[in-house]
PDB file of C-alpha atoms in Angstrom:
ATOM      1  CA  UNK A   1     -30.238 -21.020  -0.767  1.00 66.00           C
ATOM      2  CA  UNK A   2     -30.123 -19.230  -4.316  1.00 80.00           C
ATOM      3  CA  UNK A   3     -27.029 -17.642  -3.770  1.00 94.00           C
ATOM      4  CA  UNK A   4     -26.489 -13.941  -4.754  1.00 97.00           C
ATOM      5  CA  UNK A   5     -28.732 -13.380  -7.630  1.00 97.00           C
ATOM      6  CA  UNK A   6     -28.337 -10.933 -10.114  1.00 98.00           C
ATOM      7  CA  UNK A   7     -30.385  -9.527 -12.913  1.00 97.00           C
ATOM      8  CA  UNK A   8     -30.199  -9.084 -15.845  1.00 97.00           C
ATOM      9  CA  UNK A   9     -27.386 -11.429 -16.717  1.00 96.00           C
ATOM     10  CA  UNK A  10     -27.298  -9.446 -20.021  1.00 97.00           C
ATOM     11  CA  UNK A  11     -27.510  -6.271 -21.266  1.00 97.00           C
ATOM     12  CA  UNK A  12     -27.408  -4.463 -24.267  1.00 98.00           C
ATOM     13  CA  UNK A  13     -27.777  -0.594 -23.962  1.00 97.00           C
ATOM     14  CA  UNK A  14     -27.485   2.700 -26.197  1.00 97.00           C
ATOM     15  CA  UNK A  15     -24.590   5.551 -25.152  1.00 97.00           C
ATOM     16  CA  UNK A  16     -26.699   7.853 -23.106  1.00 97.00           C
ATOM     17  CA  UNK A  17     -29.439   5.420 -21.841  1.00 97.00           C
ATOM     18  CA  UNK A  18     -29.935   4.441 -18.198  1.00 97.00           C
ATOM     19  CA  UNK A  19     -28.661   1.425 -17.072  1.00 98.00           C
ATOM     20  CA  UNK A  20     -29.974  -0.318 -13.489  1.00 98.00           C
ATOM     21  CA  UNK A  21     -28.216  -3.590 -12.219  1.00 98.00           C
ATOM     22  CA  UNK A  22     -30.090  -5.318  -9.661  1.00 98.00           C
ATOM     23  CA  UNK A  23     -28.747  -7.696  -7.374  1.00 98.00           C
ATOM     24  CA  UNK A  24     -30.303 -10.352  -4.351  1.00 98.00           C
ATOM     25  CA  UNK A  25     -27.746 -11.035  -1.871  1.00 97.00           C
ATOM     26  CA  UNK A  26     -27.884 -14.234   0.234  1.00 96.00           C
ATOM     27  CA  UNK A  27     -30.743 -14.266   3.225  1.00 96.00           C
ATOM     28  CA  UNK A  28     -29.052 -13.304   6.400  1.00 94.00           C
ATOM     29  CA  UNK A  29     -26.318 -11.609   5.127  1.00 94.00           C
ATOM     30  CA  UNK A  30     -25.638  -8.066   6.104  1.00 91.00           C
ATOM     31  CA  UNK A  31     -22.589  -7.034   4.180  1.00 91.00           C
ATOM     32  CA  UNK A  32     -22.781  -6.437   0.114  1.00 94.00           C
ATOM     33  CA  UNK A  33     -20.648  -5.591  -2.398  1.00 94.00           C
ATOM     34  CA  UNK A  34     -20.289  -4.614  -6.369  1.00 96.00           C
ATOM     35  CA  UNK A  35     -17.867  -5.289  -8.472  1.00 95.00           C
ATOM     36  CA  UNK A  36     -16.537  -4.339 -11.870  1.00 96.00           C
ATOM     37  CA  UNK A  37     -14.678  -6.927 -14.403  1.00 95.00           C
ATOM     38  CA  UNK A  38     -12.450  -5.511 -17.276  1.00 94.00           C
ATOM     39  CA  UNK A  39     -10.125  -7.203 -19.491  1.00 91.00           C
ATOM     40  CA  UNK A  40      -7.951  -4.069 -18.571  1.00 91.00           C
ATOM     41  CA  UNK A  41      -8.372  -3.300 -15.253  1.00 90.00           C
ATOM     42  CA  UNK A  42      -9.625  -6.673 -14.154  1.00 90.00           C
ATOM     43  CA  UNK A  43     -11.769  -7.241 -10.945  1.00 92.00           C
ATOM     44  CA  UNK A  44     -12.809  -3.749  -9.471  1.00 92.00           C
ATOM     45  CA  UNK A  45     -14.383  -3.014  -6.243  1.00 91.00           C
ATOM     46  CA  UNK A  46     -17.436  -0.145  -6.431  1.00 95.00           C
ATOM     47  CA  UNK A  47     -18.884  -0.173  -3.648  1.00 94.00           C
ATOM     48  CA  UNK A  48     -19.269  -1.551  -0.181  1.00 91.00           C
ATOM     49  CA  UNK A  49     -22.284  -1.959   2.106  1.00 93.00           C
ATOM     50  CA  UNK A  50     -22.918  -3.351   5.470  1.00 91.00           C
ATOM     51  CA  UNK A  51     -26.267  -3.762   7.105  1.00 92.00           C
ATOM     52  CA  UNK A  52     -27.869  -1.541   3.971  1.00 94.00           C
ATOM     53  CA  UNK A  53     -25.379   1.589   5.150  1.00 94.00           C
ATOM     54  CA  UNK A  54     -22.805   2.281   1.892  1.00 93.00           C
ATOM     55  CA  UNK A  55     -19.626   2.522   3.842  1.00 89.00           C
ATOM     56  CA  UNK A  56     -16.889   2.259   1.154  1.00 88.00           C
ATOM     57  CA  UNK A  57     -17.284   4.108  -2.499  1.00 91.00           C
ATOM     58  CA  UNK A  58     -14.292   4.874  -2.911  1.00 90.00           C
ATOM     59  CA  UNK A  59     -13.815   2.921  -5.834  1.00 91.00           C
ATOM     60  CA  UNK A  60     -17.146   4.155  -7.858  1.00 94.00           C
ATOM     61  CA  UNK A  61     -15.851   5.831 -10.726  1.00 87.00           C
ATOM     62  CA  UNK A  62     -17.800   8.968 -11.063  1.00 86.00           C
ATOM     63  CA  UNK A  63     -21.045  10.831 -10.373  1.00 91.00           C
ATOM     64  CA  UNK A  64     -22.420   8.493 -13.122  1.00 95.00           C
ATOM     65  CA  UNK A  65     -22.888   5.788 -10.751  1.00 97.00           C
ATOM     66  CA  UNK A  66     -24.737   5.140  -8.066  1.00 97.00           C
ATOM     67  CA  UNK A  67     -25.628   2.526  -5.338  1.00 97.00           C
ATOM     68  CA  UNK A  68     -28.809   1.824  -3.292  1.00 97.00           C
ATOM     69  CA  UNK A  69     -29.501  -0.727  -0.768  1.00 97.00           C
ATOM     70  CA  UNK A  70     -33.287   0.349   0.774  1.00 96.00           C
ATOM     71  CA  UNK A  71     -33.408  -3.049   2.224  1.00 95.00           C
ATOM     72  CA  UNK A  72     -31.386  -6.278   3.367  1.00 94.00           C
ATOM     73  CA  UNK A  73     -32.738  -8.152   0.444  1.00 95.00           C
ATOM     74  CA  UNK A  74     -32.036  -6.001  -2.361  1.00 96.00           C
ATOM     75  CA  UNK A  75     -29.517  -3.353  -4.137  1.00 98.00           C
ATOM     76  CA  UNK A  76     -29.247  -1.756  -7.380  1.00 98.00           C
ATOM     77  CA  UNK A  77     -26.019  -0.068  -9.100  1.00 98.00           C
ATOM     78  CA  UNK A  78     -27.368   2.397 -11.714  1.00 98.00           C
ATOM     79  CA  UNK A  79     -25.036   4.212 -14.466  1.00 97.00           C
ATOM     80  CA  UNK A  80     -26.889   7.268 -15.876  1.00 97.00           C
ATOM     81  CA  UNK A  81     -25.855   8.478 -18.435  1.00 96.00           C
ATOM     82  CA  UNK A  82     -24.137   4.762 -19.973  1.00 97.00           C
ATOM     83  CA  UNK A  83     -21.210   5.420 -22.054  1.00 96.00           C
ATOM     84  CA  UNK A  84     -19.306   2.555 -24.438  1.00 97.00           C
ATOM     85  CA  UNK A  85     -16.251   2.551 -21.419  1.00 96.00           C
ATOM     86  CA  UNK A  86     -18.237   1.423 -19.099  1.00 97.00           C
ATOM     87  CA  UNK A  87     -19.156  -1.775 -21.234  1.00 97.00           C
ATOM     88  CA  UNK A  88     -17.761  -4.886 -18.136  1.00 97.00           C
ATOM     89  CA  UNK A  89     -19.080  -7.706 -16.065  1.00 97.00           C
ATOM     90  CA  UNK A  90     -20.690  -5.926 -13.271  1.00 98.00           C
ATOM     91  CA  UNK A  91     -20.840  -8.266  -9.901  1.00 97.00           C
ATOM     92  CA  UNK A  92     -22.627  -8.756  -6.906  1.00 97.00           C
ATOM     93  CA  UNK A  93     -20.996  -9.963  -3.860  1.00 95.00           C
ATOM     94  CA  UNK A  94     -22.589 -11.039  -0.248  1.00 94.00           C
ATOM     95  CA  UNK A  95     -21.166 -11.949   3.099  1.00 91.00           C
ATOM     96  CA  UNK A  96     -21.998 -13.193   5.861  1.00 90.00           C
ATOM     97  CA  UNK A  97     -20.254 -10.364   7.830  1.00 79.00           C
ATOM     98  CA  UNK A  98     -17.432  -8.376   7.179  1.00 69.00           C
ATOM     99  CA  UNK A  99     -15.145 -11.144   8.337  1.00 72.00           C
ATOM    100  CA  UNK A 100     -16.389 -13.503   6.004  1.00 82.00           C
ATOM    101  CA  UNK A 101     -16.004 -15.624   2.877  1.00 88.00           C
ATOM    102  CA  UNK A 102     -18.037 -13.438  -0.330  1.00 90.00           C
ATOM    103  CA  UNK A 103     -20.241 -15.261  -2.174  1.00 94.00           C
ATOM    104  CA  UNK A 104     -20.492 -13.813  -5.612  1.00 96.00           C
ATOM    105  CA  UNK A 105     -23.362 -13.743  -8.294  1.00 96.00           C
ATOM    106  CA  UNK A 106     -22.922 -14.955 -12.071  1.00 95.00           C
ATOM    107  CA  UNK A 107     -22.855 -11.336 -12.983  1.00 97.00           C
ATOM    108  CA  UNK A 108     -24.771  -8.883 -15.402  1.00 98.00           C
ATOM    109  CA  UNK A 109     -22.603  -8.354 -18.961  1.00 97.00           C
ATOM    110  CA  UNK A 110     -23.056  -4.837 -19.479  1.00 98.00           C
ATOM    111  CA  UNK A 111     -22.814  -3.422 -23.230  1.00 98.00           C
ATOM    112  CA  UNK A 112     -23.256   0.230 -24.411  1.00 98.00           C
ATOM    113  CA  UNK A 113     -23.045   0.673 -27.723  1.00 97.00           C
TER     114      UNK A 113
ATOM    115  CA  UNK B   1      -2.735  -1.974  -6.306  1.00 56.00           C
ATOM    116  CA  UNK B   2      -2.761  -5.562  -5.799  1.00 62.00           C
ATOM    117  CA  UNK B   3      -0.445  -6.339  -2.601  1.00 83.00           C
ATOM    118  CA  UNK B   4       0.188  -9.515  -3.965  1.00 92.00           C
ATOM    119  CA  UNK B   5       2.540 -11.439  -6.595  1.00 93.00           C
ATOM    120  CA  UNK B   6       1.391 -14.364  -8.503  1.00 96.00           C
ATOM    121  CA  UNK B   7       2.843 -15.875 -11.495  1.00 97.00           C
ATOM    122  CA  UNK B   8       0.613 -15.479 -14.343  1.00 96.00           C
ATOM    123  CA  UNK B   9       0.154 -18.943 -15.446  1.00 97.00           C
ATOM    124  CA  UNK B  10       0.669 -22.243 -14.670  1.00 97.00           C
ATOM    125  CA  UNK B  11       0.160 -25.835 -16.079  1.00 97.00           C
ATOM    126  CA  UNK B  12      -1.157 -29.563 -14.468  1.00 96.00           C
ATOM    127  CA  UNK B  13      -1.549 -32.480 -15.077  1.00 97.00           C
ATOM    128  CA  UNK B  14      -4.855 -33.984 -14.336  1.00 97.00           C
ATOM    129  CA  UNK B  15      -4.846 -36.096 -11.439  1.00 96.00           C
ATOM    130  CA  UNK B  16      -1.603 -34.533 -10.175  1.00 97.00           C
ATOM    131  CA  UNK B  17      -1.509 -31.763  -7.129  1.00 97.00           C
ATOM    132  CA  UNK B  18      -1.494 -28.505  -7.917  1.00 98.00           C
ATOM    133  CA  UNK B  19       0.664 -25.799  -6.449  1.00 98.00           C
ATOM    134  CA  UNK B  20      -0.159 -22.077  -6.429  1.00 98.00           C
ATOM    135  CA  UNK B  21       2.530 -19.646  -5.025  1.00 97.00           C
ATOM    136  CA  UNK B  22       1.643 -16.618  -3.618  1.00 96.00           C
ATOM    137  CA  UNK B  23       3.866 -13.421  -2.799  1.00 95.00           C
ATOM    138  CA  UNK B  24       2.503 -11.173   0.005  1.00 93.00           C
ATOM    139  CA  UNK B  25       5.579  -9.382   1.662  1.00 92.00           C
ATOM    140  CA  UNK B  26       3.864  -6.501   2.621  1.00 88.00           C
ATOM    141  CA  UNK B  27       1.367  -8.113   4.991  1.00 89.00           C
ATOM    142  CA  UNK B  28       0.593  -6.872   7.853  1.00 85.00           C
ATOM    143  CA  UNK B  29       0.104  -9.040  11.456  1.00 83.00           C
ATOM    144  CA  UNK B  30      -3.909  -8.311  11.251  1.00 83.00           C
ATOM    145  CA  UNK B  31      -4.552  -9.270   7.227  1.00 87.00           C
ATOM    146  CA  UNK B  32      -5.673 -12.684   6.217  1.00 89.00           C
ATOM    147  CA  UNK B  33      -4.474 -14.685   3.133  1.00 92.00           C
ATOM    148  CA  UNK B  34      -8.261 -14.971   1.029  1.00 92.00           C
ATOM    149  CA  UNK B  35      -7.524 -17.822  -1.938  1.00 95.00           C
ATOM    150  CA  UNK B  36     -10.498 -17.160  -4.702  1.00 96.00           C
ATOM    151  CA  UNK B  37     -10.643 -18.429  -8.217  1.00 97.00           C
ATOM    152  CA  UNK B  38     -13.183 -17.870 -11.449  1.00 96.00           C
ATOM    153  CA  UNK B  39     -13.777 -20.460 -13.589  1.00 95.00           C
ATOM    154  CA  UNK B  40     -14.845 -18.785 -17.214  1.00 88.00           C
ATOM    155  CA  UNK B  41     -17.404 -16.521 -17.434  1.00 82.00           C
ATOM    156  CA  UNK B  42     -18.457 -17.270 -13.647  1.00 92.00           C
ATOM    157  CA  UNK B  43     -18.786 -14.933 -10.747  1.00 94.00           C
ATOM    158  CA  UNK B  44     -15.192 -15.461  -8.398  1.00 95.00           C
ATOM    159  CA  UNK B  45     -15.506 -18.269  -5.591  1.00 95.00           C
ATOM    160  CA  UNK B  46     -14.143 -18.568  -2.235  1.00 94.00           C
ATOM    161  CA  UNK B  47     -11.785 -21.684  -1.602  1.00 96.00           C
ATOM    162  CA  UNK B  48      -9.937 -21.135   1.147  1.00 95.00           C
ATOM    163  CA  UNK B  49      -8.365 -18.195   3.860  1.00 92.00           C
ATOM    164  CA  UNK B  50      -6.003 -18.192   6.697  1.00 92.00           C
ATOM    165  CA  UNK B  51      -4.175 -16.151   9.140  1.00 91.00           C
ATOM    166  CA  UNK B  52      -1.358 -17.572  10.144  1.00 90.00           C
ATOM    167  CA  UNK B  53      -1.870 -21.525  10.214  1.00 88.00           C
ATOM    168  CA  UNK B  54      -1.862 -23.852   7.704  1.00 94.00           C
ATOM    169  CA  UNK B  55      -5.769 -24.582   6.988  1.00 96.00           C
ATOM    170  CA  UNK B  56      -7.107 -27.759   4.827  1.00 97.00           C
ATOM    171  CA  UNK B  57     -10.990 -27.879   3.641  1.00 96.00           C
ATOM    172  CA  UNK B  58     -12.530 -29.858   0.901  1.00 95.00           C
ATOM    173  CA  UNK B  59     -11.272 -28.145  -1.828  1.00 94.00           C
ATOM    174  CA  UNK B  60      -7.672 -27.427  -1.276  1.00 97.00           C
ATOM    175  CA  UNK B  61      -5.168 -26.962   1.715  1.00 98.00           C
ATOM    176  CA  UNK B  62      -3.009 -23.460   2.477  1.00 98.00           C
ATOM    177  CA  UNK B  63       0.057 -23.438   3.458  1.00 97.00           C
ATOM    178  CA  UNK B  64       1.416 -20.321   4.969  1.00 96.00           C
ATOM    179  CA  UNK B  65       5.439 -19.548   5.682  1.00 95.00           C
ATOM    180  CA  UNK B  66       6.070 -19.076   9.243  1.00 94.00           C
ATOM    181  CA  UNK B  67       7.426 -15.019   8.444  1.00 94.00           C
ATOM    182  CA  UNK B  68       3.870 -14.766   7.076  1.00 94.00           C
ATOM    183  CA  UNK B  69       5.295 -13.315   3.527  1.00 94.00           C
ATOM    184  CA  UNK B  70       4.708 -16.093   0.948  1.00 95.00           C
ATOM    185  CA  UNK B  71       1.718 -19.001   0.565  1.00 96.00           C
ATOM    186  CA  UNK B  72       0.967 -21.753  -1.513  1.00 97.00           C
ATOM    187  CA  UNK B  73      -2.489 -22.938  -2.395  1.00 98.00           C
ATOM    188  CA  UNK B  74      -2.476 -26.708  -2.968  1.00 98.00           C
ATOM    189  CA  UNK B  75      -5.420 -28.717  -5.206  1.00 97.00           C
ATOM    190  CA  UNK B  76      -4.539 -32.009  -4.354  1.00 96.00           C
ATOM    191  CA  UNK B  77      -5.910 -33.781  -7.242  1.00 95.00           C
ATOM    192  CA  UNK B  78      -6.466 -31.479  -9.770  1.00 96.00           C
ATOM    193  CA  UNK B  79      -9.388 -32.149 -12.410  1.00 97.00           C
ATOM    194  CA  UNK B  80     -10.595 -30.508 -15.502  1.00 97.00           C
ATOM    195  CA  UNK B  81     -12.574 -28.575 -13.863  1.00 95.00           C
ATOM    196  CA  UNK B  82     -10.349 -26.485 -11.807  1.00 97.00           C
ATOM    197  CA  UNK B  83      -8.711 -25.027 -14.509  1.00 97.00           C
ATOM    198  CA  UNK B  84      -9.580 -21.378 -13.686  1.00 97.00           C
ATOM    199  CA  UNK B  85      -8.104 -18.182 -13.007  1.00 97.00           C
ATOM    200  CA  UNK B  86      -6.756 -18.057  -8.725  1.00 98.00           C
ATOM    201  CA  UNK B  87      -6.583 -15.086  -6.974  1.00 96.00           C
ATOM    202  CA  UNK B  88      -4.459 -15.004  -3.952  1.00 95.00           C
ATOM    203  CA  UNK B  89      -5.515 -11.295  -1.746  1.00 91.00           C
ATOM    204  CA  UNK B  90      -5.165 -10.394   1.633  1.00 89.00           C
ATOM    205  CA  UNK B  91      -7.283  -8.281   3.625  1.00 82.00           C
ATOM    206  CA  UNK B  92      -8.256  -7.351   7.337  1.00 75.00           C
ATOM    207  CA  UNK B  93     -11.734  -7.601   6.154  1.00 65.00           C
ATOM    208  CA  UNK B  94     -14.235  -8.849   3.431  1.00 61.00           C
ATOM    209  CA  UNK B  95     -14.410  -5.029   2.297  1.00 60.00           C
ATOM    210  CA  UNK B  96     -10.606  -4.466   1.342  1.00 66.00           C
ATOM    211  CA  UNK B  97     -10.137  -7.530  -1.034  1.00 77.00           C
ATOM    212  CA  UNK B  98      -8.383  -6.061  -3.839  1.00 81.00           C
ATOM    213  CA  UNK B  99      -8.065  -8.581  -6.781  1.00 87.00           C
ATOM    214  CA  UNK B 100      -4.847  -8.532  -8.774  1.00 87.00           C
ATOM    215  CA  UNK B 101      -4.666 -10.589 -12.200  1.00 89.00           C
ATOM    216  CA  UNK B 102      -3.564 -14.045 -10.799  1.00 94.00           C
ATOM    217  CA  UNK B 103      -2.552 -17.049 -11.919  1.00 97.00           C
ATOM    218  CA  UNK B 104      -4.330 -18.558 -14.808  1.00 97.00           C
ATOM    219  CA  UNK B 105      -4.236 -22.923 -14.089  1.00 98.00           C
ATOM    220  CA  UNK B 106      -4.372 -25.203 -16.834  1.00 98.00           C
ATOM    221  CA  UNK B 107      -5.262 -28.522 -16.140  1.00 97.00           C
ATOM    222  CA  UNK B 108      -4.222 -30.906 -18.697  1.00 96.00           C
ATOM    223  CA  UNK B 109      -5.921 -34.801 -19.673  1.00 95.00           C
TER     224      UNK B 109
END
């Protein structure tokens, strides 16, 4: 297997612009996650799925964001409107089940300027 | 918050075992002990997690303290590569791992 496979791994976007991560978790697993990396705030969970139901976004930041899983083999975090603070590493996690080890992506570099 | 205490750095010689202390006096008789580190600019990776016994895999052994508050991660042998950043959480489930800021291993020629 791939692993969890995120896309872009870069990207460089105006203040106002819409922003979509994507993200391929590993075949056969049914729980997801995304993640947000800081220098200040460090590793950040967003949001939680299991079998493509969000059950955890409690840690999405505002109305800006949001997260869609319309299948096992795919979700997207979008930011709309982007603004410079939310400039981070934005992960992709996928498990097994909810018991499990994560297996994280390499990550999309998000930069609003 | 993180639930956990690490120190934030720590230096090894190559070829020489590494051990990674861990704080976790809060736990609670259902959480697990998750070990995770990143090497630069990488996504976080699994090593290791336990509840309550000591568990060995290929990449490092956990020991856990009988009263459950404290563990150490142990790289037997460490090598260049596994200077990183390790993250010691504990969680019920996948879905509550909250990361704190670690300890940051050097590994040293």
């Amino acid at each position: 297997d791939a692993g969890v496979i995120q896309s872009p791994r870069h990207e460089v976007t105006e203040m106002g612009q819409e922003v979509t991560l994507r993200c391929k978790p590993i075949s056969g697993h049914n729980s997801l996650f995304w993640y947000r990396q800081t220098m200040m705030r460090g590793l950040e969970l967003l949001i939680y799925f299991n079998n493509n139901v969000p059950i955890d976004d409690s840690g999405m930041p505002e109305d800006r964001f949001s997260a869609k899983m319309p299948n096992a083999s795919f979700s997207t975090l979008k930011i709309q409107p982007s603004e410079p603070r939310d400039s981070a590493v934005y992960f992709c996690a996928s498990s097994l089940d909810r018991e499990s080890e994560a297996f994280f992506g390499q990550g999309t570099r998000l930069t609003v300027v | 918050d993180a639930k956990t205490t690490q120190p934030p750095s720590m230096d090894c010689a190559e070829g020489r075992a590494a051990n990674l202390p861990c704080n976790h006096s809060t736990i609670s008789g259902n959480e697990y002990v998750y070990w995770y580190r990143q090497i630069h600019s990488q996504g976080p990776q699994y090593i290791i997690h336990g509840l309550k016994n000591n568990e060995t895999n290929e990449m490092a052994s956990l020991i856990i303290t009988e009263d459950r508050k404290s563990s150490t991660l142990i790289l037997p042998h460490a090598t260049l590569r596994d200077t990183a950043v390790y993250y010691c959480i504990t969680g019920g489930n996948t879905d509550k791992l909250i990361f704190g800021t670690g300890t940051r291993l050097q590994v040293f020629p």
